Amino acid sequence: MLEDFGDEAAETEDGADGPAVSDAFALQRQRAADLGGFMLELDNHVLTFLPGQGKRLVVSFDNLAAVRETEDRIIWGQKFLQAQGHDILGLQVKRRDWFRDRQIIDALTGLRDAGFFRAYPAVSMFGSSMGGFGALAFAPLAPGCTVMAFAPQRSLTASLCPYETRYRHARLNTDWSLPYGDAAQGLCAASRVYIAYDPTQPEDRAHAAALEAPNVTFLPMRHMGHKLPPALLKMGLLKTISQAAFEARLELPDFARMMRARRESTPWRADFLARCLARGHYRLGLSLAEKMMADRPHWKIRHQKKELAAALAAAA
């Protein structure tokens, strides 16, 4: 379900963090206590540990949308990760600061120095967008870890990434001189890194080029946009891809075979037709919509077909 991974589809990339709530972490605090874990509550972040089977620790980083959740703040992907039996360390944010905060960095390095990460036979880092940056940048906390990062950024530092203009507030109002601020440096500590991105997104393509390294496997997802997890979740692929990445067994032929299934996904089909409409490819889109309706009728496709037909008629 989408709430397992946060409502990234409604994510706003910049601006205010929204109204504060009395205690959005109350239920999560109780879960941690019930499982024998812990919750470390800092000024701008919450570090939550939920024990599982003790075989793999997954460090999950919030995305930008998380601060909008006001009732029950869970870790990004928590239900999926718990169903797999993983121990979870969740880095939950109270503000969109891209983890540029001395308190949380000190807390994480304190866990490292205490041997927290070394206690596990396997560690994985996990996140999307801002969380993808975090998963890569903080990989040195657990040398030899695996990383699954969706549409990550290398950094928001202008000198490193002059092509990145989407996150003005975070670029200007966070301290990028703090440690763990360059994902290209951080990922070198991992044994295997998977980076999913849409090469038709100029900024994401530029970040991917800046993150190329021998231990990196790129997972291109053309025409799926920046917010990849919601689309993959609707296609039934997010959890399969993520688990295979954690275990470093996701190879490009298998990934390509899974991605071909997107053409059978109604959300992907509807999005493709929407792109045809937005780019003025009315005739092509209408032809494809007719074939899709003949193959597997759906109200979303019917709606797109009507819009394309109207646009084609108006342009005639």
PDB file of C-alpha atoms in Angstrom:
ATOM      1  CA  MET A   1       0.000   0.000   0.000  1.00  0.00           C
ATOM      2  CA  LEU A   2       1.146   3.550  -0.642  1.00  0.00           C
ATOM      3  CA  GLU A   3       1.189   4.484   3.041  1.00  0.00           C
ATOM      4  CA  ASP A   4       3.925   1.872   3.525  1.00  0.00           C
ATOM      5  CA  PHE A   5       6.221   4.034   1.402  1.00  0.00           C
ATOM      6  CA  GLY A   6       4.729   7.452   2.160  1.00  0.00           C
ATOM      7  CA  ASP A   7       2.550   9.410  -0.212  1.00  0.00           C
ATOM      8  CA  GLU A   8       5.439  10.264  -2.503  1.00  0.00           C
ATOM      9  CA  ALA A   9       2.994  10.832  -5.321  1.00  0.00           C
ATOM     10  CA  ALA A  10       1.843  13.953  -3.449  1.00  0.00           C
ATOM     11  CA  GLU A  11       5.349  15.038  -2.559  1.00  0.00           C
ATOM     12  CA  THR A  12       6.204  18.717  -2.792  1.00  0.00           C
ATOM     13  CA  GLU A  13       9.870  19.244  -3.339  1.00  0.00           C
ATOM     14  CA  ASP A  14      10.337  22.624  -1.705  1.00  0.00           C
ATOM     15  CA  GLY A  15       8.840  25.203   0.622  1.00  0.00           C
ATOM     16  CA  ALA A  16       7.460  25.100   4.133  1.00  0.00           C
ATOM     17  CA  ASP A  17       7.348  21.886   6.119  1.00  0.00           C
ATOM     18  CA  GLY A  18       3.716  22.277   7.125  1.00  0.00           C
ATOM     19  CA  PRO A  19       2.038  22.674  10.520  1.00  0.00           C
ATOM     20  CA  ALA A  20       3.472  20.920  13.542  1.00  0.00           C
ATOM     21  CA  VAL A  21       1.377  18.279  15.300  1.00  0.00           C
ATOM     22  CA  SER A  22       1.318  17.307  18.945  1.00  0.00           C
ATOM     23  CA  ASP A  23       2.862  13.849  18.590  1.00  0.00           C
ATOM     24  CA  ALA A  24       2.939  12.131  15.233  1.00  0.00           C
ATOM     25  CA  PHE A  25       5.381   9.544  16.623  1.00  0.00           C
ATOM     26  CA  ALA A  26       3.302   8.246  19.545  1.00  0.00           C
ATOM     27  CA  LEU A  27       2.296   4.965  17.915  1.00  0.00           C
ATOM     28  CA  GLN A  28       5.749   4.437  16.459  1.00  0.00           C
ATOM     29  CA  ARG A  29       7.299   5.027  19.884  1.00  0.00           C
ATOM     30  CA  GLN A  30       5.082   2.306  21.309  1.00  0.00           C
ATOM     31  CA  ARG A  31       5.941  -0.084  18.490  1.00  0.00           C
ATOM     32  CA  ALA A  32       9.640   0.380  19.164  1.00  0.00           C
ATOM     33  CA  ALA A  33       9.120  -0.265  22.882  1.00  0.00           C
ATOM     34  CA  ASP A  34       6.981  -3.355  22.250  1.00  0.00           C
ATOM     35  CA  LEU A  35       9.646  -4.851  19.959  1.00  0.00           C
ATOM     36  CA  GLY A  36      12.532  -4.053  22.273  1.00  0.00           C
ATOM     37  CA  GLY A  37      13.896  -1.393  19.961  1.00  0.00           C
ATOM     38  CA  PHE A  38      14.416   2.279  20.570  1.00  0.00           C
ATOM     39  CA  MET A  39      13.460   5.743  19.400  1.00  0.00           C
ATOM     40  CA  LEU A  40      15.950   8.594  19.623  1.00  0.00           C
ATOM     41  CA  GLU A  41      14.089  11.882  19.311  1.00  0.00           C
ATOM     42  CA  LEU A  42      16.199  14.868  18.243  1.00  0.00           C
ATOM     43  CA  ASP A  43      15.345  18.453  17.407  1.00  0.00           C
ATOM     44  CA  ASN A  44      14.844  17.854  13.699  1.00  0.00           C
ATOM     45  CA  HIS A  45      14.949  14.075  13.276  1.00  0.00           C
ATOM     46  CA  VAL A  46      13.791  10.838  14.837  1.00  0.00           C
ATOM     47  CA  LEU A  47      15.953   7.731  14.709  1.00  0.00           C
ATOM     48  CA  THR A  48      13.841   4.597  15.168  1.00  0.00           C
ATOM     49  CA  PHE A  49      15.068   1.028  15.544  1.00  0.00           C
ATOM     50  CA  LEU A  50      12.648  -1.861  15.068  1.00  0.00           C
ATOM     51  CA  PRO A  51      14.214  -5.313  15.617  1.00  0.00           C
ATOM     52  CA  GLY A  52      13.348  -8.204  13.324  1.00  0.00           C
ATOM     53  CA  GLN A  53      15.018 -11.544  12.772  1.00  0.00           C
ATOM     54  CA  GLY A  54      18.540 -10.161  13.167  1.00  0.00           C
ATOM     55  CA  LYS A  55      19.773 -11.344   9.775  1.00  0.00           C
ATOM     56  CA  ARG A  56      19.736  -8.074   7.812  1.00  0.00           C
ATOM     57  CA  LEU A  57      19.559  -4.470   8.918  1.00  0.00           C
ATOM     58  CA  VAL A  58      17.879  -2.091   6.478  1.00  0.00           C
ATOM     59  CA  VAL A  59      18.581   1.589   7.086  1.00  0.00           C
ATOM     60  CA  SER A  60      15.631   3.440   5.564  1.00  0.00           C
ATOM     61  CA  PHE A  61      15.697   7.184   4.876  1.00  0.00           C
ATOM     62  CA  ASP A  62      12.589   9.373   4.686  1.00  0.00           C
ATOM     63  CA  ASN A  63      11.650  11.173   1.480  1.00  0.00           C
ATOM     64  CA  LEU A  64      10.391  14.741   1.276  1.00  0.00           C
ATOM     65  CA  ALA A  65       6.726  13.793   1.595  1.00  0.00           C
ATOM     66  CA  ALA A  66       7.174  12.316   5.064  1.00  0.00           C
ATOM     67  CA  VAL A  67       6.820  15.634   6.882  1.00  0.00           C
ATOM     68  CA  ARG A  68       3.225  15.883   5.631  1.00  0.00           C
ATOM     69  CA  GLU A  69       2.203  12.790   7.592  1.00  0.00           C
ATOM     70  CA  THR A  70       0.515  14.043  10.744  1.00  0.00           C
ATOM     71  CA  GLU A  71      -1.041  11.058  12.536  1.00  0.00           C
ATOM     72  CA  ASP A  72       1.240   8.026  12.505  1.00  0.00           C
ATOM     73  CA  ARG A  73       4.772   8.516  11.252  1.00  0.00           C
ATOM     74  CA  ILE A  74       6.195   5.180  10.191  1.00  0.00           C
ATOM     75  CA  ILE A  75       9.530   4.431   8.567  1.00  0.00           C
ATOM     76  CA  TRP A  76       9.640   4.530   4.770  1.00  0.00           C
ATOM     77  CA  GLY A  77       8.763   0.997   3.612  1.00  0.00           C
ATOM     78  CA  GLN A  78       8.271  -0.202   7.184  1.00  0.00           C
ATOM     79  CA  LYS A  79       5.480  -2.727   6.613  1.00  0.00           C
ATOM     80  CA  PHE A  80       7.269  -4.298   3.649  1.00  0.00           C
ATOM     81  CA  LEU A  81      10.584  -4.488   5.527  1.00  0.00           C
ATOM     82  CA  GLN A  82       8.980  -5.999   8.620  1.00  0.00           C
ATOM     83  CA  ALA A  83       7.139  -8.576   6.486  1.00  0.00           C
ATOM     84  CA  GLN A  84      10.537  -9.664   5.162  1.00  0.00           C
ATOM     85  CA  GLY A  85      11.842 -10.068   8.702  1.00  0.00           C
ATOM     86  CA  HIS A  86      14.427  -7.312   8.428  1.00  0.00           C
ATOM     87  CA  ASP A  87      15.646  -5.268  11.337  1.00  0.00           C
ATOM     88  CA  ILE A  88      15.001  -1.602  10.519  1.00  0.00           C
ATOM     89  CA  LEU A  89      16.780   1.590  11.423  1.00  0.00           C
ATOM     90  CA  GLY A  90      14.614   4.451  10.196  1.00  0.00           C
ATOM     91  CA  LEU A  91      15.861   7.988   9.749  1.00  0.00           C
ATOM     92  CA  GLN A  92      12.670  10.041  10.037  1.00  0.00           C
ATOM     93  CA  VAL A  93      12.662  13.777   9.374  1.00  0.00           C
ATOM     94  CA  LYS A  94      10.782  16.678  10.949  1.00  0.00           C
ATOM     95  CA  ARG A  95      11.951  19.120   8.297  1.00  0.00           C
ATOM     96  CA  ARG A  96      13.188  18.852   4.705  1.00  0.00           C
ATOM     97  CA  ASP A  97      16.854  19.374   5.488  1.00  0.00           C
ATOM     98  CA  TRP A  98      18.377  16.479   3.538  1.00  0.00           C
ATOM     99  CA  PHE A  99      19.911  15.144   6.778  1.00  0.00           C
ATOM    100  CA  ARG A 100      22.211  18.196   6.964  1.00  0.00           C
ATOM    101  CA  ASP A 101      22.077  18.366  10.731  1.00  0.00           C
ATOM    102  CA  ARG A 102      24.905  17.869  13.215  1.00  0.00           C
ATOM    103  CA  GLN A 103      22.697  16.100  15.777  1.00  0.00           C
ATOM    104  CA  ILE A 104      21.587  13.291  13.478  1.00  0.00           C
ATOM    105  CA  ILE A 105      25.054  12.864  11.996  1.00  0.00           C
ATOM    106  CA  ASP A 106      26.527  12.577  15.497  1.00  0.00           C
ATOM    107  CA  ALA A 107      23.831  10.060  16.470  1.00  0.00           C
ATOM    108  CA  LEU A 108      24.536   7.886  13.435  1.00  0.00           C
ATOM    109  CA  THR A 109      28.295   7.995  13.858  1.00  0.00           C
ATOM    110  CA  GLY A 110      27.790   7.205  17.549  1.00  0.00           C
ATOM    111  CA  LEU A 111      25.929   4.035  16.578  1.00  0.00           C
ATOM    112  CA  ARG A 112      28.712   3.193  14.135  1.00  0.00           C
ATOM    113  CA  ASP A 113      31.407   3.665  16.756  1.00  0.00           C
ATOM    114  CA  ALA A 114      29.436   1.513  19.214  1.00  0.00           C
ATOM    115  CA  GLY A 115      29.452  -1.377  16.703  1.00  0.00           C
ATOM    116  CA  PHE A 116      25.723  -1.235  15.928  1.00  0.00           C
ATOM    117  CA  PHE A 117      26.137  -1.809  12.177  1.00  0.00           C
ATOM    118  CA  ARG A 118      28.988  -4.317  12.524  1.00  0.00           C
ATOM    119  CA  ALA A 119      26.728  -6.567  14.595  1.00  0.00           C
ATOM    120  CA  TYR A 120      24.786  -7.541  11.463  1.00  0.00           C
ATOM    121  CA  PRO A 121      25.877 -10.080   8.853  1.00  0.00           C
ATOM    122  CA  ALA A 122      24.238  -7.890   6.168  1.00  0.00           C
ATOM    123  CA  VAL A 123      23.283  -4.211   5.980  1.00  0.00           C
ATOM    124  CA  SER A 124      21.335  -2.387   3.274  1.00  0.00           C
ATOM    125  CA  MET A 125      20.615   1.311   2.726  1.00  0.00           C
ATOM    126  CA  PHE A 126      17.241   2.247   1.222  1.00  0.00           C
ATOM    127  CA  GLY A 127      15.584   5.460   0.054  1.00  0.00           C
ATOM    128  CA  SER A 128      14.041   7.565  -2.693  1.00  0.00           C
ATOM    129  CA  SER A 129      14.912  11.093  -3.868  1.00  0.00           C
ATOM    130  CA  MET A 130      16.128  12.839  -0.689  1.00  0.00           C
ATOM    131  CA  GLY A 131      16.112   9.398   0.922  1.00  0.00           C
ATOM    132  CA  GLY A 132      18.064   8.002  -2.011  1.00  0.00           C
ATOM    133  CA  PHE A 133      20.709  10.663  -1.456  1.00  0.00           C
ATOM    134  CA  GLY A 134      20.829   9.654   2.199  1.00  0.00           C
ATOM    135  CA  ALA A 135      21.136   5.958   1.390  1.00  0.00           C
ATOM    136  CA  LEU A 136      24.177   6.651  -0.787  1.00  0.00           C
ATOM    137  CA  ALA A 137      25.806   9.382   1.277  1.00  0.00           C
ATOM    138  CA  PHE A 138      25.641   7.433   4.548  1.00  0.00           C
ATOM    139  CA  ALA A 139      26.850   4.102   3.113  1.00  0.00           C
ATOM    140  CA  PRO A 140      30.234   4.551   4.906  1.00  0.00           C
ATOM    141  CA  LEU A 141      28.435   3.915   8.195  1.00  0.00           C
ATOM    142  CA  ALA A 142      28.361   0.233   7.168  1.00  0.00           C
ATOM    143  CA  PRO A 143      31.230  -0.547   4.758  1.00  0.00           C
ATOM    144  CA  GLY A 144      30.281  -3.381   2.411  1.00  0.00           C
ATOM    145  CA  CYS A 145      26.562  -2.649   2.585  1.00  0.00           C
ATOM    146  CA  THR A 146      24.197  -2.828  -0.376  1.00  0.00           C
ATOM    147  CA  VAL A 147      22.203   0.217  -1.491  1.00  0.00           C
ATOM    148  CA  MET A 148      18.876   0.613  -3.286  1.00  0.00           C
ATOM    149  CA  ALA A 149      18.389   4.272  -4.224  1.00  0.00           C
ATOM    150  CA  PHE A 150      15.508   5.565  -6.338  1.00  0.00           C
ATOM    151  CA  ALA A 151      16.098   8.813  -8.254  1.00  0.00           C
ATOM    152  CA  PRO A 152      18.823   9.997  -5.867  1.00  0.00           C
ATOM    153  CA  GLN A 153      20.774  13.225  -5.952  1.00  0.00           C
ATOM    154  CA  ARG A 154      24.543  13.409  -5.649  1.00  0.00           C
ATOM    155  CA  SER A 155      24.300  16.617  -3.604  1.00  0.00           C
ATOM    156  CA  LEU A 156      22.619  19.997  -3.687  1.00  0.00           C
ATOM    157  CA  THR A 157      25.938  21.836  -3.494  1.00  0.00           C
ATOM    158  CA  ALA A 158      26.018  24.226  -6.454  1.00  0.00           C
ATOM    159  CA  SER A 159      29.695  23.590  -7.185  1.00  0.00           C
ATOM    160  CA  LEU A 160      29.141  19.832  -7.419  1.00  0.00           C
ATOM    161  CA  CYS A 161      25.724  19.840  -9.079  1.00  0.00           C
ATOM    162  CA  PRO A 162      25.114  23.116 -10.937  1.00  0.00           C
ATOM    163  CA  TYR A 163      22.420  21.376 -13.005  1.00  0.00           C
ATOM    164  CA  GLU A 164      20.186  20.828  -9.956  1.00  0.00           C
ATOM    165  CA  THR A 165      17.688  23.679  -9.581  1.00  0.00           C
ATOM    166  CA  ARG A 166      14.617  21.909  -8.186  1.00  0.00           C
ATOM    167  CA  TYR A 167      15.299  22.269  -4.470  1.00  0.00           C
ATOM    168  CA  ARG A 168      16.051  25.938  -3.941  1.00  0.00           C
ATOM    169  CA  HIS A 169      15.078  26.068  -0.270  1.00  0.00           C
ATOM    170  CA  ALA A 170      17.304  23.123   0.692  1.00  0.00           C
ATOM    171  CA  ARG A 171      20.202  24.380  -1.408  1.00  0.00           C
ATOM    172  CA  LEU A 172      20.192  27.790   0.242  1.00  0.00           C
ATOM    173  CA  ASN A 173      19.144  26.980   3.796  1.00  0.00           C
ATOM    174  CA  THR A 174      21.018  23.800   4.742  1.00  0.00           C
ATOM    175  CA  ASP A 175      24.659  23.233   5.628  1.00  0.00           C
ATOM    176  CA  TRP A 176      26.265  21.221   2.860  1.00  0.00           C
ATOM    177  CA  SER A 177      29.687  21.515   4.469  1.00  0.00           C
ATOM    178  CA  LEU A 178      28.701  18.881   7.053  1.00  0.00           C
ATOM    179  CA  PRO A 179      29.994  15.304   6.629  1.00  0.00           C
ATOM    180  CA  TYR A 180      28.116  12.848   4.407  1.00  0.00           C
ATOM    181  CA  GLY A 181      27.180  15.559   1.921  1.00  0.00           C
ATOM    182  CA  ASP A 182      28.373  13.934  -1.318  1.00  0.00           C
ATOM    183  CA  ALA A 183      26.682  10.721  -2.416  1.00  0.00           C
ATOM    184  CA  ALA A 184      29.406  10.099  -5.011  1.00  0.00           C
ATOM    185  CA  GLN A 185      31.922   9.740  -2.199  1.00  0.00           C
ATOM    186  CA  GLY A 186      29.612   7.800   0.076  1.00  0.00           C
ATOM    187  CA  LEU A 187      28.638   5.084  -2.375  1.00  0.00           C
ATOM    188  CA  CYS A 188      32.251   3.964  -2.728  1.00  0.00           C
ATOM    189  CA  ALA A 189      31.944   2.277   0.680  1.00  0.00           C
ATOM    190  CA  ALA A 190      29.175  -0.054  -0.507  1.00  0.00           C
ATOM    191  CA  SER A 191      29.746  -3.466  -2.031  1.00  0.00           C
ATOM    192  CA  ARG A 192      26.887  -3.128  -4.508  1.00  0.00           C
ATOM    193  CA  VAL A 193      24.769  -0.096  -5.393  1.00  0.00           C
ATOM    194  CA  TYR A 194      21.572  -0.001  -7.430  1.00  0.00           C
ATOM    195  CA  ILE A 195      20.406   3.370  -8.725  1.00  0.00           C
ATOM    196  CA  ALA A 196      17.000   3.559 -10.384  1.00  0.00           C
ATOM    197  CA  TYR A 197      16.253   6.678 -12.407  1.00  0.00           C
ATOM    198  CA  ASP A 198      14.354   7.986 -15.405  1.00  0.00           C
ATOM    199  CA  PRO A 199      16.874   9.024 -18.085  1.00  0.00           C
ATOM    200  CA  THR A 200      14.266  11.298 -19.681  1.00  0.00           C
ATOM    201  CA  GLN A 201      14.421  13.506 -16.553  1.00  0.00           C
ATOM    202  CA  PRO A 202      17.367  15.878 -17.211  1.00  0.00           C
ATOM    203  CA  GLU A 203      18.347  16.472 -13.585  1.00  0.00           C
ATOM    204  CA  ASP A 204      18.034  12.819 -12.606  1.00  0.00           C
ATOM    205  CA  ARG A 205      20.075  11.806 -15.641  1.00  0.00           C
ATOM    206  CA  ALA A 206      22.801  14.286 -14.667  1.00  0.00           C
ATOM    207  CA  HIS A 207      22.883  13.007 -11.088  1.00  0.00           C
ATOM    208  CA  ALA A 208      23.150   9.422 -12.347  1.00  0.00           C
ATOM    209  CA  ALA A 209      26.114  10.357 -14.544  1.00  0.00           C
ATOM    210  CA  ALA A 210      27.801  11.925 -11.508  1.00  0.00           C
ATOM    211  CA  LEU A 211      27.216   8.750  -9.482  1.00  0.00           C
ATOM    212  CA  GLU A 212      28.792   6.295 -11.898  1.00  0.00           C
ATOM    213  CA  ALA A 213      31.247   3.909 -10.242  1.00  0.00           C
ATOM    214  CA  PRO A 214      32.413   0.281 -10.680  1.00  0.00           C
ATOM    215  CA  ASN A 215      30.078  -0.955  -7.916  1.00  0.00           C
ATOM    216  CA  VAL A 216      27.001   0.818  -9.332  1.00  0.00           C
ATOM    217  CA  THR A 217      24.313  -0.849 -11.418  1.00  0.00           C
ATOM    218  CA  PHE A 218      21.933   1.606 -13.068  1.00  0.00           C
ATOM    219  CA  LEU A 219      18.289   0.660 -13.459  1.00  0.00           C
ATOM    220  CA  PRO A 220      16.861   2.928 -16.177  1.00  0.00           C
ATOM    221  CA  MET A 221      13.114   3.437 -15.984  1.00  0.00           C
ATOM    222  CA  ARG A 222      12.259   5.534 -19.002  1.00  0.00           C
ATOM    223  CA  HIS A 223       9.189   7.768 -18.938  1.00  0.00           C
ATOM    224  CA  MET A 224       8.356   6.914 -15.331  1.00  0.00           C
ATOM    225  CA  GLY A 225       9.264  10.298 -13.855  1.00  0.00           C
ATOM    226  CA  HIS A 226      11.092  11.245 -10.674  1.00  0.00           C
ATOM    227  CA  LYS A 227       8.701   9.590  -8.217  1.00  0.00           C
ATOM    228  CA  LEU A 228       9.498   6.000  -9.071  1.00  0.00           C
ATOM    229  CA  PRO A 229       8.376   4.013  -5.987  1.00  0.00           C
ATOM    230  CA  PRO A 230       4.628   4.782  -6.299  1.00  0.00           C
ATOM    231  CA  ALA A 231       4.660   3.739  -9.963  1.00  0.00           C
ATOM    232  CA  LEU A 232       6.595   0.548  -9.226  1.00  0.00           C
ATOM    233  CA  LEU A 233       4.332  -0.242  -6.294  1.00  0.00           C
ATOM    234  CA  LYS A 234       1.240  -0.011  -8.492  1.00  0.00           C
ATOM    235  CA  MET A 235       2.938  -2.351 -10.961  1.00  0.00           C
ATOM    236  CA  GLY A 236       3.700  -4.862  -8.203  1.00  0.00           C
ATOM    237  CA  LEU A 237       7.461  -4.545  -8.726  1.00  0.00           C
ATOM    238  CA  LEU A 238       8.750  -2.279  -5.955  1.00  0.00           C
ATOM    239  CA  LYS A 239       9.143  -4.913  -3.272  1.00  0.00           C
ATOM    240  CA  THR A 240      10.570  -7.539  -5.629  1.00  0.00           C
ATOM    241  CA  ILE A 241      13.163  -5.141  -7.033  1.00  0.00           C
ATOM    242  CA  SER A 242      14.090  -3.804  -3.595  1.00  0.00           C
ATOM    243  CA  GLN A 243      14.563  -7.207  -1.975  1.00  0.00           C
ATOM    244  CA  ALA A 244      16.681  -8.439  -4.877  1.00  0.00           C
ATOM    245  CA  ALA A 245      18.816  -5.297  -4.585  1.00  0.00           C
ATOM    246  CA  PHE A 246      19.306  -5.783  -0.844  1.00  0.00           C
ATOM    247  CA  GLU A 247      20.644  -9.261  -1.557  1.00  0.00           C
ATOM    248  CA  ALA A 248      22.803  -8.052  -4.495  1.00  0.00           C
ATOM    249  CA  ARG A 249      21.127 -10.516  -6.854  1.00  0.00           C
ATOM    250  CA  LEU A 250      19.338  -8.042  -9.126  1.00  0.00           C
ATOM    251  CA  GLU A 251      20.883  -8.272 -12.574  1.00  0.00           C
ATOM    252  CA  LEU A 252      20.025  -6.227 -15.644  1.00  0.00           C
ATOM    253  CA  PRO A 253      18.466  -9.055 -17.731  1.00  0.00           C
ATOM    254  CA  ASP A 254      16.087  -9.895 -14.879  1.00  0.00           C
ATOM    255  CA  PHE A 255      15.334  -6.225 -14.328  1.00  0.00           C
ATOM    256  CA  ALA A 256      14.607  -5.680 -18.026  1.00  0.00           C
ATOM    257  CA  ARG A 257      12.252  -8.651 -18.011  1.00  0.00           C
ATOM    258  CA  MET A 258      10.385  -7.265 -15.005  1.00  0.00           C
ATOM    259  CA  MET A 259      10.177  -3.817 -16.530  1.00  0.00           C
ATOM    260  CA  ARG A 260       8.593  -5.151 -19.699  1.00  0.00           C
ATOM    261  CA  ALA A 261       5.623  -5.974 -17.508  1.00  0.00           C
ATOM    262  CA  ARG A 262       5.015  -2.241 -17.079  1.00  0.00           C
ATOM    263  CA  ARG A 263       3.360  -2.216 -20.495  1.00  0.00           C
ATOM    264  CA  GLU A 264       0.640  -4.392 -19.042  1.00  0.00           C
ATOM    265  CA  SER A 265       0.127  -2.014 -16.130  1.00  0.00           C
ATOM    266  CA  THR A 266      -2.909   0.266 -16.348  1.00  0.00           C
ATOM    267  CA  PRO A 267      -1.166   3.116 -14.449  1.00  0.00           C
ATOM    268  CA  TRP A 268       1.771   2.972 -16.864  1.00  0.00           C
ATOM    269  CA  ARG A 269      -0.565   2.885 -19.875  1.00  0.00           C
ATOM    270  CA  ALA A 270      -2.595   5.823 -18.595  1.00  0.00           C
ATOM    271  CA  ASP A 271       0.572   7.811 -17.860  1.00  0.00           C
ATOM    272  CA  PHE A 272       1.930   7.075 -21.316  1.00  0.00           C
ATOM    273  CA  LEU A 273      -1.247   8.368 -22.933  1.00  0.00           C
ATOM    274  CA  ALA A 274      -1.126  11.447 -20.706  1.00  0.00           C
ATOM    275  CA  ARG A 275       2.381  12.141 -21.996  1.00  0.00           C
ATOM    276  CA  CYS A 276       1.140  11.792 -25.577  1.00  0.00           C
ATOM    277  CA  LEU A 277      -1.538  14.371 -24.805  1.00  0.00           C
ATOM    278  CA  ALA A 278       0.897  16.749 -23.105  1.00  0.00           C
ATOM    279  CA  ARG A 279       3.389  16.574 -25.973  1.00  0.00           C
ATOM    280  CA  GLY A 280       0.840  16.993 -28.749  1.00  0.00           C
ATOM    281  CA  HIS A 281       1.082  13.435 -30.083  1.00  0.00           C
ATOM    282  CA  TYR A 282      -2.687  13.188 -30.371  1.00  0.00           C
ATOM    283  CA  ARG A 283      -2.965  10.844 -33.335  1.00  0.00           C
ATOM    284  CA  LEU A 284      -0.385   8.410 -31.999  1.00  0.00           C
ATOM    285  CA  GLY A 285      -1.941   8.468 -28.538  1.00  0.00           C
ATOM    286  CA  LEU A 286      -5.436   7.911 -29.877  1.00  0.00           C
ATOM    287  CA  SER A 287      -4.283   4.941 -31.935  1.00  0.00           C
ATOM    288  CA  LEU A 288      -2.590   3.391 -28.897  1.00  0.00           C
ATOM    289  CA  ALA A 289      -5.616   4.080 -26.696  1.00  0.00           C
ATOM    290  CA  GLU A 290      -7.862   2.235 -29.141  1.00  0.00           C
ATOM    291  CA  LYS A 291      -5.530  -0.772 -29.085  1.00  0.00           C
ATOM    292  CA  MET A 292      -5.372  -0.700 -25.300  1.00  0.00           C
ATOM    293  CA  MET A 293      -9.155  -0.587 -25.014  1.00  0.00           C
ATOM    294  CA  ALA A 294      -9.467  -3.528 -27.372  1.00  0.00           C
ATOM    295  CA  ASP A 295      -6.853  -5.439 -25.382  1.00  0.00           C
ATOM    296  CA  ARG A 296      -8.056  -4.685 -21.867  1.00  0.00           C
ATOM    297  CA  PRO A 297     -10.747  -2.024 -21.346  1.00  0.00           C
ATOM    298  CA  HIS A 298     -10.356   0.320 -18.403  1.00  0.00           C
ATOM    299  CA  TRP A 299     -12.064   3.548 -17.430  1.00  0.00           C
ATOM    300  CA  LYS A 300      -8.750   5.417 -17.169  1.00  0.00           C
ATOM    301  CA  ILE A 301      -7.828   4.471 -20.712  1.00  0.00           C
ATOM    302  CA  ARG A 302     -11.338   5.369 -21.898  1.00  0.00           C
ATOM    303  CA  HIS A 303     -10.947   8.798 -20.295  1.00  0.00           C
ATOM    304  CA  GLN A 304      -7.558   9.357 -21.950  1.00  0.00           C
ATOM    305  CA  LYS A 305      -8.981   8.246 -25.276  1.00  0.00           C
ATOM    306  CA  LYS A 306     -11.734  10.870 -25.060  1.00  0.00           C
ATOM    307  CA  GLU A 307      -9.233  13.612 -24.185  1.00  0.00           C
ATOM    308  CA  LEU A 308      -6.953  12.652 -27.066  1.00  0.00           C
ATOM    309  CA  ALA A 309      -9.868  12.544 -29.514  1.00  0.00           C
ATOM    310  CA  ALA A 310     -11.023  15.989 -28.387  1.00  0.00           C
ATOM    311  CA  ALA A 311      -7.512  17.429 -28.669  1.00  0.00           C
ATOM    312  CA  LEU A 312      -7.084  15.947 -32.143  1.00  0.00           C
ATOM    313  CA  ALA A 313     -10.406  17.402 -33.268  1.00  0.00           C
ATOM    314  CA  ALA A 314      -9.515  20.837 -31.850  1.00  0.00           C
ATOM    315  CA  ALA A 315      -6.164  20.796 -33.631  1.00  0.00           C
ATOM    316  CA  ALA A 316      -7.676  19.867 -37.009  1.00  0.00           C
TER     317      ALA A 316
END
